[in-house]
Structures are given as structure tokens and as C-alpha cells.
CSV table of C-alpha atoms in Angstrom, one decimal:
chain,number,residue,atom,x,y,z
A,1,MET,CA,0.0,0.0,0.0
A,2,ASP,CA,1.3,3.4,-1.0
A,3,ASP,CA,0.3,5.9,1.6
A,4,GLN,CA,2.9,8.7,1.2
A,5,ALA,CA,1.4,12.2,1.6
A,6,GLY,CA,-1.6,10.6,3.3
A,7,ILE,CA,-3.1,8.8,0.3
A,8,ASP,CA,-4.6,5.4,1.0
A,9,CYS,CA,-4.2,3.3,-2.1
A,10,SER,CA,-5.8,0.2,-0.7
A,11,GLY,CA,-9.1,1.0,-2.5
A,12,LEU,CA,-7.3,0.9,-5.8
A,13,VAL,CA,-5.9,-2.6,-5.6
A,14,THR,CA,-8.7,-4.4,-7.5
A,15,ARG,CA,-10.8,-3.4,-10.5
A,16,ILE,CA,-14.3,-4.5,-11.2
A,17,SER,CA,-15.0,-2.4,-14.3
A,18,PHE,CA,-13.0,0.4,-15.8
A,19,SER,CA,-15.8,3.0,-15.2
A,20,GLN,CA,-16.0,1.9,-11.5
A,21,TYR,CA,-12.2,2.2,-11.2
A,22,LEU,CA,-12.1,5.7,-12.6
A,23,SER,CA,-14.7,6.7,-10.1
A,24,ALA,CA,-12.6,5.1,-7.3
A,25,LEU,CA,-9.5,7.0,-8.5
A,26,ARG,CA,-11.4,10.3,-8.3
A,27,THR,CA,-12.6,9.4,-4.8
A,28,VAL,CA,-9.0,8.6,-3.6
A,29,ILE,CA,-7.0,11.4,-5.2
A,30,GLY,CA,-9.6,14.1,-5.5
A,31,GLU,CA,-9.1,16.7,-8.2
A,32,ASP,CA,-5.3,16.8,-8.0
A,33,LEU,CA,-4.4,14.4,-10.9
A,34,SER,CA,-0.7,14.7,-10.3
A,35,ARG,CA,-1.0,12.7,-7.2
A,36,LEU,CA,-1.8,9.6,-9.2
A,37,THR,CA,2.0,8.9,-9.3
A,38,GLU,CA,1.9,8.2,-5.5
A,39,CYS,CA,-0.2,5.1,-6.2
A,40,LYS,CA,1.8,4.1,-9.3
A,41,ALA,CA,2.5,0.5,-8.5
A,42,THR,CA,-1.1,-0.1,-7.3
A,43,VAL,CA,-2.8,1.6,-10.2
A,44,CYS,CA,-0.7,0.2,-13.0
A,45,ASN,CA,-1.1,-3.3,-11.6
A,46,ALA,CA,-4.9,-2.9,-11.4
A,47,LEU,CA,-5.2,-1.6,-14.9
A,48,TRP,CA,-2.6,-3.5,-16.9
A,49,GLY,CA,-1.9,-6.3,-14.5
A,50,SER,CA,1.3,-8.1,-13.5
A,51,GLY,CA,0.5,-11.3,-15.3
A,52,ASN,CA,-1.4,-14.5,-14.4
A,53,PRO,CA,0.7,-17.6,-13.9
A,54,ASP,CA,-2.2,-19.9,-14.4
A,55,ILE,CA,-2.8,-18.4,-17.9
A,56,SER,CA,0.5,-17.2,-19.2
A,57,GLY,CA,3.1,-18.7,-16.7
A,58,ILE,CA,6.2,-20.5,-18.0
A,59,GLY,CA,4.7,-24.0,-17.4
A,60,MET,CA,1.5,-23.0,-19.2
A,61,ILE,CA,3.4,-21.7,-22.2
A,62,VAL,CA,5.4,-25.0,-22.4
A,63,GLY,CA,2.1,-26.9,-22.4
A,64,TYR,CA,0.6,-24.8,-25.2
A,65,VAL,CA,3.7,-25.1,-27.4
A,66,PHE,CA,4.2,-28.8,-26.7
A,67,GLU,CA,0.6,-29.6,-27.5
A,68,ASN,CA,0.9,-28.0,-30.9
A,69,VAL,CA,4.4,-29.3,-31.7
A,70,LEU,CA,3.6,-32.9,-30.6
A,71,GLY,CA,0.2,-32.9,-32.4
A,72,PHE,CA,1.8,-31.7,-35.7
A,73,VAL,CA,4.7,-34.1,-35.5
A,74,LEU,CA,2.6,-37.2,-34.7
A,75,ALA,CA,-0.1,-36.4,-37.3
A,76,PHE,CA,2.3,-35.4,-40.1
A,77,SER,CA,4.5,-38.5,-39.4
A,78,LEU,CA,1.5,-40.7,-39.5
A,79,TRP,CA,0.1,-39.1,-42.7
A,80,LEU,CA,3.5,-39.6,-44.4
A,81,LEU,CA,3.7,-43.2,-43.2
A,82,ARG,CA,0.3,-44.0,-44.6
A,83,LYS,CA,1.1,-42.5,-47.9
A,84,ARG,CA,4.3,-44.5,-48.0
A,85,ALA,CA,2.5,-47.7,-47.1
A,86,GLU,CA,0.0,-47.1,-50.0
A,87,SER,CA,2.9,-46.7,-52.4
A,88,MET,CA,4.7,-49.8,-51.1
A,89,ARG,CA,1.8,-52.3,-50.7
A,90,SER,CA,3.6,-54.9,-52.8
A,91,SER,CA,6.8,-54.8,-50.7
A,92,ASN,CA,4.9,-54.8,-47.4
A,93,SER,CA,7.7,-53.2,-45.3
A,94,ASN,CA,7.6,-54.5,-41.7
A,95,LEU,CA,9.5,-51.4,-40.5
A,96,THR,CA,6.9,-49.1,-42.1
A,97,ALA,CA,4.1,-51.1,-40.5
A,98,ARG,CA,5.8,-50.9,-37.1
A,99,TRP,CA,6.3,-47.2,-37.3
A,100,THR,CA,2.7,-46.8,-38.5
A,101,HIS,CA,1.3,-48.8,-35.6
A,102,VAL,CA,3.4,-46.8,-33.0
A,103,ALA,CA,2.4,-43.4,-34.6
A,104,THR,CA,-1.3,-44.5,-34.7
A,105,ARG,CA,-1.3,-45.4,-31.0
A,106,GLY,CA,0.6,-42.3,-30.1
A,107,CYS,CA,-1.7,-40.0,-32.1
A,108,GLY,CA,-4.8,-41.6,-30.5
A,109,CYS,CA,-3.3,-41.2,-27.0
A,110,PHE,CA,-2.4,-37.6,-27.8
A,111,TYR,CA,-5.9,-36.7,-28.9
A,112,ASP,CA,-7.4,-38.2,-25.8
A,113,SER,CA,-5.0,-36.1,-23.7
A,114,ALA,CA,-5.3,-32.9,-25.8
A,115,ILE,CA,-9.1,-32.9,-25.8
A,116,PHE,CA,-9.3,-32.7,-22.0
A,117,PHE,CA,-6.4,-30.2,-21.8
A,118,THR,CA,-8.3,-28.1,-24.3
A,119,PHE,CA,-11.6,-28.5,-22.5
A,120,SER,CA,-10.1,-27.3,-19.2
A,121,ILE,CA,-8.4,-24.3,-20.9
A,122,GLN,CA,-11.7,-23.3,-22.7
A,123,LEU,CA,-13.7,-23.6,-19.5
A,124,ALA,CA,-11.1,-21.6,-17.5
A,125,SER,CA,-11.1,-18.9,-20.3
A,126,ILE,CA,-14.9,-18.5,-20.1
A,127,ILE,CA,-14.8,-18.1,-16.3
A,128,MET,CA,-12.0,-15.5,-16.3
A,129,LEU,CA,-13.3,-13.6,-19.3
A,130,GLY,CA,-16.9,-13.7,-18.1
A,131,ARG,CA,-15.9,-12.2,-14.8
A,132,MET,CA,-14.2,-9.4,-16.6
A,133,ASP,CA,-16.8,-8.8,-19.3
A,134,PHE,CA,-19.8,-8.8,-17.0
A,135,GLY,CA,-18.2,-6.5,-14.4
A,136,ILE,CA,-17.9,-9.1,-11.7
A,137,SER,CA,-14.2,-8.8,-11.2
A,138,ALA,CA,-11.2,-8.1,-13.4
A,139,SER,CA,-8.6,-9.2,-10.8
A,140,GLY,CA,-5.8,-11.1,-12.5
A,141,MET,CA,-7.1,-10.0,-15.9
A,142,GLY,CA,-5.1,-7.1,-17.1
A,143,ASP,CA,-5.2,-5.9,-20.7
A,144,SER,CA,-2.3,-8.1,-21.9
A,145,THR,CA,-3.6,-11.1,-19.9
A,146,ALA,CA,-7.0,-10.9,-21.5
A,147,ARG,CA,-5.4,-10.8,-25.0
A,148,ILE,CA,-3.3,-13.8,-24.2
A,149,THR,CA,-6.4,-15.6,-23.0
A,150,TRP,CA,-8.1,-15.0,-26.4
A,151,ALA,CA,-5.0,-16.3,-28.2
A,152,ILE,CA,-4.6,-19.5,-26.1
A,153,SER,CA,-8.3,-20.3,-26.6
A,154,LEU,CA,-7.6,-20.6,-30.3
A,155,LEU,CA,-4.2,-22.1,-29.9
A,156,THR,CA,-5.2,-25.1,-27.8
A,157,ILE,CA,-8.0,-26.2,-30.2
A,158,LEU,CA,-5.9,-26.3,-33.4
A,159,PRO,CA,-4.1,-29.6,-32.7
A,160,LEU,CA,-7.4,-31.4,-32.4
A,161,MET,CA,-8.2,-30.7,-36.0
A,162,TYR,CA,-5.6,-33.0,-37.5
A,163,VAL,CA,-7.5,-36.1,-36.3
A,164,MET,CA,-10.9,-34.6,-37.1
A,165,TYR,CA,-10.3,-33.5,-40.6
A,166,ILE,CA,-7.7,-35.9,-42.1
A,167,PRO,CA,-9.7,-39.1,-43.2
A,168,GLY,CA,-8.5,-42.4,-41.8
A,169,LEU,CA,-5.6,-40.9,-39.8
A,170,LEU,CA,-6.2,-43.2,-36.8
A,171,GLN,CA,-7.4,-46.2,-38.8
A,172,GLU,CA,-5.9,-49.5,-37.5
A,173,PRO,CA,-4.5,-52.1,-39.9
A,174,GLN,CA,-7.0,-54.6,-41.3
A,175,ALA,CA,-7.4,-57.9,-39.5
A,176,GLY,CA,-9.5,-61.0,-40.1
A,177,VAL,CA,-13.2,-60.7,-41.2
A,178,ASN,CA,-14.7,-61.2,-37.7
A,179,GLN,CA,-12.1,-59.0,-36.0
A,180,GLU,CA,-12.4,-56.4,-38.7
A,181,ILE,CA,-16.2,-56.1,-38.1
A,182,LYS,CA,-15.6,-55.6,-34.4
A,183,ARG,CA,-12.7,-53.3,-35.0
A,184,ARG,CA,-14.8,-51.1,-37.3
A,185,ALA,CA,-17.6,-50.9,-34.7
A,186,VAL,CA,-15.2,-49.9,-32.0
A,187,GLN,CA,-13.5,-47.4,-34.3
A,188,ASN,CA,-16.8,-45.8,-35.3
A,189,SER,CA,-17.8,-45.4,-31.7
A,190,ARG,CA,-14.5,-43.8,-30.9
A,191,GLU,CA,-14.8,-41.4,-33.8
A,192,LYS,CA,-18.3,-40.3,-32.7
A,193,LEU,CA,-17.0,-39.8,-29.1
A,194,ARG,CA,-14.0,-37.8,-30.4
A,195,PHE,CA,-16.2,-35.7,-32.7
A,196,PHE,CA,-18.6,-35.0,-29.8
A,197,LEU,CA,-15.8,-33.9,-27.5
A,198,PHE,CA,-14.3,-31.7,-30.3
A,199,ILE,CA,-17.7,-30.0,-30.8
A,200,VAL,CA,-17.9,-29.4,-27.1
A,201,CYS,CA,-14.5,-27.7,-27.0
A,202,TRP,CA,-15.4,-25.7,-30.1
A,203,LEU,CA,-18.6,-24.5,-28.6
A,204,LEU,CA,-16.8,-23.4,-25.5
A,205,SER,CA,-14.3,-21.5,-27.6
A,206,VAL,CA,-17.1,-19.4,-29.1
A,207,TYR,CA,-17.4,-17.2,-26.0
A,208,PRO,CA,-13.7,-16.2,-26.0
A,209,PHE,CA,-14.0,-15.4,-29.7
A,210,PHE,CA,-17.0,-13.1,-29.1
A,211,SER,CA,-15.3,-11.6,-26.1
A,212,LYS,CA,-12.3,-10.8,-28.4
A,213,MET,CA,-14.6,-9.3,-31.0
A,214,ILE,CA,-16.4,-7.1,-28.6
A,215,ASN,CA,-13.3,-5.8,-26.8
A,216,THR,CA,-11.3,-5.4,-30.0
A,217,PHE,CA,-13.8,-3.7,-32.3
A,218,GLY,CA,-16.0,-2.2,-29.6
A,219,PRO,CA,-15.1,0.7,-27.3
A,220,SER,CA,-11.8,-0.3,-25.7
A,221,LEU,CA,-11.2,0.4,-22.0
A,222,THR,CA,-7.5,0.1,-21.6
A,223,ASN,CA,-5.8,1.4,-24.7
A,224,SER,CA,-5.1,4.6,-26.5
A,225,THR,CA,-8.1,4.2,-28.9
A,226,TRP,CA,-10.5,4.8,-26.0
A,227,HIS,CA,-11.4,8.3,-25.0
A,228,PRO,CA,-12.4,8.6,-21.4
A,229,ASP,CA,-14.1,11.9,-21.8
A,230,LYS,CA,-16.9,10.0,-23.4
A,231,ASP,CA,-17.5,8.2,-20.2
A,232,GLU,CA,-20.3,10.0,-18.3
A,233,THR,CA,-19.4,8.4,-15.0
A,234,TYR,CA,-16.1,10.3,-14.8
A,235,ALA,CA,-16.3,13.8,-16.4
A,236,THR,CA,-13.2,15.5,-17.8
A,237,THR,CA,-11.0,12.4,-17.4
A,238,THR,CA,-9.0,12.8,-20.6
A,239,LYS,CA,-6.2,14.4,-18.7
A,240,ALA,CA,-6.3,11.6,-16.1
A,241,TRP,CA,-6.1,8.9,-18.7
A,242,GLU,CA,-3.1,10.7,-20.3
A,243,ILE,CA,-1.4,10.7,-16.9
A,244,LEU,CA,-2.2,7.0,-16.5
A,245,GLN,CA,-0.6,6.1,-19.8
A,246,THR,CA,2.4,8.3,-19.2
A,247,MET,CA,2.9,6.9,-15.7
A,248,CYS,CA,2.5,3.2,-16.6
A,249,ILE,CA,3.4,2.6,-20.2
A,250,SER,CA,5.5,5.5,-21.4
A,251,GLU,CA,8.8,3.7,-20.5
A,252,VAL,CA,8.0,0.4,-22.3
A,253,GLN,CA,8.2,-0.7,-25.9
A,254,PRO,CA,4.7,-0.3,-27.2
A,255,VAL,CA,2.8,-2.9,-29.2
A,256,THR,CA,2.9,-1.2,-32.6
A,257,ASN,CA,-0.1,-0.8,-34.9
A,258,ALA,CA,1.4,-3.4,-37.3
A,259,GLU,CA,1.7,-5.9,-34.5
A,260,THR,CA,-1.8,-5.2,-33.3
A,261,LEU,CA,-3.1,-5.6,-36.9
A,262,ALA,CA,-1.2,-9.0,-37.2
A,263,VAL,CA,-2.6,-10.2,-33.8
A,264,ASN,CA,-6.2,-9.3,-34.8
A,265,PHE,CA,-5.9,-10.6,-38.4
A,266,PHE,CA,-4.5,-14.1,-37.5
A,267,GLY,CA,-6.7,-14.4,-34.4
A,268,LEU,CA,-9.9,-13.6,-36.4
A,269,THR,CA,-8.9,-15.6,-39.5
A,270,GLY,CA,-7.9,-18.6,-37.4
A,271,SER,CA,-11.1,-18.6,-35.3
A,272,LEU,CA,-13.3,-18.3,-38.4
A,273,PHE,CA,-11.4,-21.1,-40.1
A,274,VAL,CA,-11.9,-23.4,-37.1
A,275,SER,CA,-15.6,-22.5,-36.8
A,276,LEU,CA,-16.2,-23.0,-40.5
A,277,CYS,CA,-14.7,-26.5,-40.4
A,278,ALA,CA,-16.7,-27.3,-37.3
A,279,VAL,CA,-20.0,-26.1,-38.8
A,280,ILE,CA,-19.4,-28.0,-42.0
A,281,LYS,CA,-18.6,-31.3,-40.3
A,282,LEU,CA,-21.4,-30.8,-37.8
A,283,PHE,CA,-23.8,-30.3,-40.7
A,284,LEU,CA,-22.7,-33.4,-42.6
A,285,TYR,CA,-22.9,-35.5,-39.4
A,286,ALA,CA,-26.4,-34.3,-38.6
A,287,LEU,CA,-27.5,-34.9,-42.2
A,288,LYS,CA,-26.1,-38.4,-42.2
A,289,SER,CA,-27.7,-39.2,-38.8
A,290,LYS,CA,-31.2,-37.7,-39.5
A,291,TYR,CA,-31.5,-38.2,-43.3
A,292,PRO,CA,-29.2,-41.0,-44.3
A,293,SER,CA,-31.0,-41.6,-47.6
A,294,SER,CA,-31.3,-37.9,-48.6
A,295,LYS,CA,-30.3,-36.9,-52.1
A,296,LEU,CA,-28.0,-34.2,-50.8
A,297,LEU,CA,-26.1,-36.7,-48.7
A,298,LYS,CA,-25.8,-39.0,-51.6
A,299,LEU,CA,-24.6,-36.2,-53.8
A,300,LEU,CA,-21.9,-35.2,-51.2
A,301,CYS,CA,-20.8,-38.8,-50.7
A,302,GLN,CA,-20.8,-39.9,-54.3
A,303,SER,CA,-19.9,-36.8,-56.3
A,304,ARG,CA,-16.5,-35.2,-56.7
A,305,VAL,CA,-17.1,-33.2,-53.6
A,306,LYS,CA,-16.1,-36.2,-51.4
A,307,VAL,CA,-13.1,-36.8,-53.6
A,308,ALA,CA,-12.0,-33.2,-53.3
A,309,ILE,CA,-12.5,-33.2,-49.5
A,310,GLN,CA,-10.5,-36.4,-49.0
A,311,ALA,CA,-7.9,-35.6,-51.7
A,312,SER,CA,-4.3,-35.8,-50.5
A,313,PRO,CA,-3.4,-32.2,-51.3
A,314,LEU,CA,-6.3,-30.8,-49.4
A,315,SER,CA,-5.6,-33.1,-46.4
A,316,GLY,CA,-2.0,-32.0,-46.6
A,317,ALA,CA,-3.0,-28.4,-46.7
A,318,LEU,CA,-4.0,-28.6,-43.0
A,319,PHE,CA,-0.3,-29.2,-42.3
A,320,LEU,CA,0.4,-25.7,-43.7
A,321,ILE,CA,-2.7,-23.8,-42.5
A,322,LEU,CA,-2.8,-25.0,-38.9
A,323,PRO,CA,0.9,-24.5,-38.1
A,324,VAL,CA,0.8,-21.0,-39.6
A,325,ILE,CA,-2.1,-20.1,-37.3
A,326,ALA,CA,-0.5,-21.8,-34.4
A,327,ILE,CA,2.8,-19.9,-34.9
A,328,SER,CA,1.0,-16.6,-35.1
A,329,GLN,CA,-0.8,-17.3,-31.8
A,330,ILE,CA,2.4,-18.5,-30.1
A,331,TRP,CA,4.1,-15.3,-31.3
A,332,THR,CA,1.1,-13.3,-29.9
A,333,VAL,CA,1.5,-14.9,-26.5
A,334,PHE,CA,5.2,-14.3,-26.3
A,335,ARG,CA,4.9,-10.7,-27.5
A,336,LEU,CA,2.2,-9.8,-25.1
A,337,ARG,CA,4.1,-11.5,-22.2
A,338,GLN,CA,7.1,-9.4,-23.1
A,339,TYR,CA,4.9,-6.3,-23.0
A,340,GLN,CA,3.4,-7.3,-19.7
A,341,GLN,CA,6.8,-7.9,-18.1
A,342,GLN,CA,8.0,-4.5,-19.2
A,343,ILE,CA,4.9,-2.8,-17.7
A,344,SER,CA,5.4,-4.7,-14.4
A,345,THR,CA,9.1,-3.8,-14.2
A,346,ALA,CA,8.4,-0.1,-15.0
A,347,ALA,CA,5.7,0.1,-12.4
A,348,GLY,CA,7.9,-1.6,-9.8
A,349,ASN,CA,5.7,-4.7,-9.5
A,350,GLN,CA,6.7,-8.3,-9.5
A,351,ASP,CA,6.2,-10.3,-12.8
A,352,LEU,CA,3.8,-13.0,-11.7
A,353,ASP,CA,4.2,-14.9,-15.0
A,354,GLY,CA,7.7,-16.0,-13.9
A,355,GLN,CA,6.3,-17.9,-10.9
A,356,TRP,CA,5.6,-21.7,-11.0
A,357,THR,CA,2.2,-22.8,-9.7
A,358,PHE,CA,0.3,-26.1,-9.4
A,359,GLY,CA,-1.5,-25.7,-12.7
A,360,GLN,CA,1.7,-25.1,-14.6
A,361,ILE,CA,3.2,-28.4,-13.4
A,362,VAL,CA,0.1,-30.2,-14.6
A,363,ALA,CA,0.3,-28.5,-18.0
A,364,THR,CA,3.9,-29.5,-18.5
A,365,THR,CA,3.2,-33.2,-17.7
A,366,VAL,CA,-0.2,-33.8,-19.3
A,367,PHE,CA,1.3,-35.1,-22.5
A,368,VAL,CA,3.9,-37.4,-21.0
A,369,PRO,CA,1.6,-40.4,-21.4
A,370,VAL,CA,1.8,-39.9,-25.1
A,371,LEU,CA,5.6,-40.4,-25.1
A,372,ILE,CA,5.3,-43.4,-22.8
A,373,GLU,CA,2.6,-45.0,-25.1
A,374,CYS,CA,4.9,-44.5,-28.2
A,375,CYS,CA,7.9,-46.1,-26.4
A,376,PHE,CA,5.8,-48.9,-25.0
A,377,ASP,CA,4.3,-49.8,-28.4
A,378,TRP,CA,7.7,-49.6,-30.1
A,379,PHE,CA,9.3,-52.1,-27.9
A,380,CYS,CA,6.3,-54.4,-27.5
A,381,HIS,CA,4.9,-54.4,-31.1
């Protein structure tokens, strides 16, 4: 608490909404705006935050990156192995079959781990963003932390799409007739379960997407594009906002307009791409379930549309599109973390993102079973 010159800054520690916080500032400092500097650490922390280790801590970042890298490596390796097996059917390479079996098991184990990791991230994002958006509490959700939350909501759902949209990626090798019938029944059930869980995660990601749209393209509360003099709850606060910006962020390297444009472009494009894919697959699944003999379904299944969807170049295009989106979101997270750290240092606050917490340890170990499964299948196959 900063109480030099008789100012009690304890009432400025937390922020519910920005309008409420501006009113609290006026109550504490009165009309002498220059006295804002006496509560610099408290005010800067409340407005821009000092990070949130359960969202953007070191361990969480490792988990996000590892999920995307491991998902890409497993899916791409398995896709190449299946293409190689198709071109070498006559030679029937045992080594290729062995690697394919290991990659198939590993990819399946990865998806099962990733789906629940993604589910937990989406649920946590909704809770934290909802508290901020509906004016319940913005504690732990500074401007940069909110933007990082939007990015990781998209980032964590990307690796799930490899299994969902590359036909036959997890298909097991054919067995005898009776075993093949049972295997197909089990595989179809697993595909339905995976599809259901993917749709659940996608539906949860819709709220962070709308939160991003509202806060990005609507009136912004914590950046230079917002003009506080338009806020009726705190008249003539333009000067106060200029003092706040000078006090908290004048000494840090700002996020440039080009960087902001890149963040918004890739975030919006990536979210729309994921949503479009989810809606198309959901539509086809509903059509197949409710109207299995419809003419439209027969047209989609028998015409060149199906051939185009399942064509190797288009399946392989996911290995270009998804990594580009993932890299853009990883860059967004690191850039905003850097910006957040600079603000914390300039204000004299501790950078909370550098701390290790319980959730971060879980995030770094959640995909260890995938590596264990691959090693086990390699030595026991």
C-alpha cells in the first residue's frame, strides 16, 4: 500500500470495471491528478496487471507449445507413413508397418490427452473472461492477460483438427473378417466420441471469440483508442487517462499498430477457419444421422465433392494452414508476455508470469503419457 502524503491506495488494488475504477480514482485522489503517481504500482497493476501464472506462466506456455508441436509431429508423421504404405503395398515393409502402428497409437493417445487439456483451458477462459466482461471482477485479468487468453483459446483447439479432418488418420491395420467387423464398430464409436468432444470444445471457444470481437472492435477500455471523456461516470478524465498512460506505459516498448493488426488478423482468421470447419462437419454429421438416404447426402458422398475433400493435397494443406495459425498465436502470447513484463518492471511490480504454480506443473506433464505410449508400443509391437 502506498500511503505517502496521506493517500490510502488500498481502495485501488482491485478493479471490477473500468468505469468503476475511474470513479474510485477520483474518490481517492480528488481533483489533484498529479497525485496519481503516488499510487503508481497499485494503479498500474490494477489496470494493466502483472500477469497471471495460471494463464501465461512458464509452465502453461510450455504446455501450449508442446501440444501444438507434438500434435503436428505425430499427425504429419502418421500421414506420411500411410502415404508410404500405400505406395509400397507390394513390398509390405515391416518397419513401415511398425512405425505406423506406433504413430497411430501415439496419435490416438495424444488426442485423448489434448481434448481434455483443451476443454479445461476453454472452461477456465470462459470463467475468467466472463468475470471481466460482465463486471464481476477483473482481478488477475489485465489488458495483456485478456489478450493472451483469447490467443490460447484458439491455440489449444488447433491440434485437435488433425484427427478430425484428415480421413483415416487413426485407422488401424486390417485384421480377419470377424475381427475387422468388431474393430470397425469400436472405431466408429470412438470417432463419434472424439467428434462429440471436439464440438464441445469448439462451442466453449465461441465465447472467448465473441469476447475478443467485442473488446477489439467495440469501445476499448485500456488502450489509446478509448477516449475517457466519453464516459459520463467520470467527467473530464482525458487528462487523467493521459497521466495514467504516461505513468504506466511510457517507458515500455509499445505494441505497434502493425503488430496489433497482425494479432487481430490471424486471431480472427484462425477462429473463423476453425468455426467454418466445425460447422461443415457438424452439418454433414447431422445430415447423415437424420437423413441417411437424402439426395443431398448421396450427392456429397458420391460426387466429386467427397473426392475433393479427401484428396491428399487438401488433407496435406492442413499441415500448412494449422501451423501458420499456431505460430501466429504463439508469437502473440510471447509478444504480449514481453509487453506485460515491461509494464510490471516499469511500475515496480513483480512479474507473476515468472512464478511456478500447481496448474503449470500439470500443464507440462499432461502429454507425458503420449511419449510413454509410443515407447511402449515400439518395444512391444
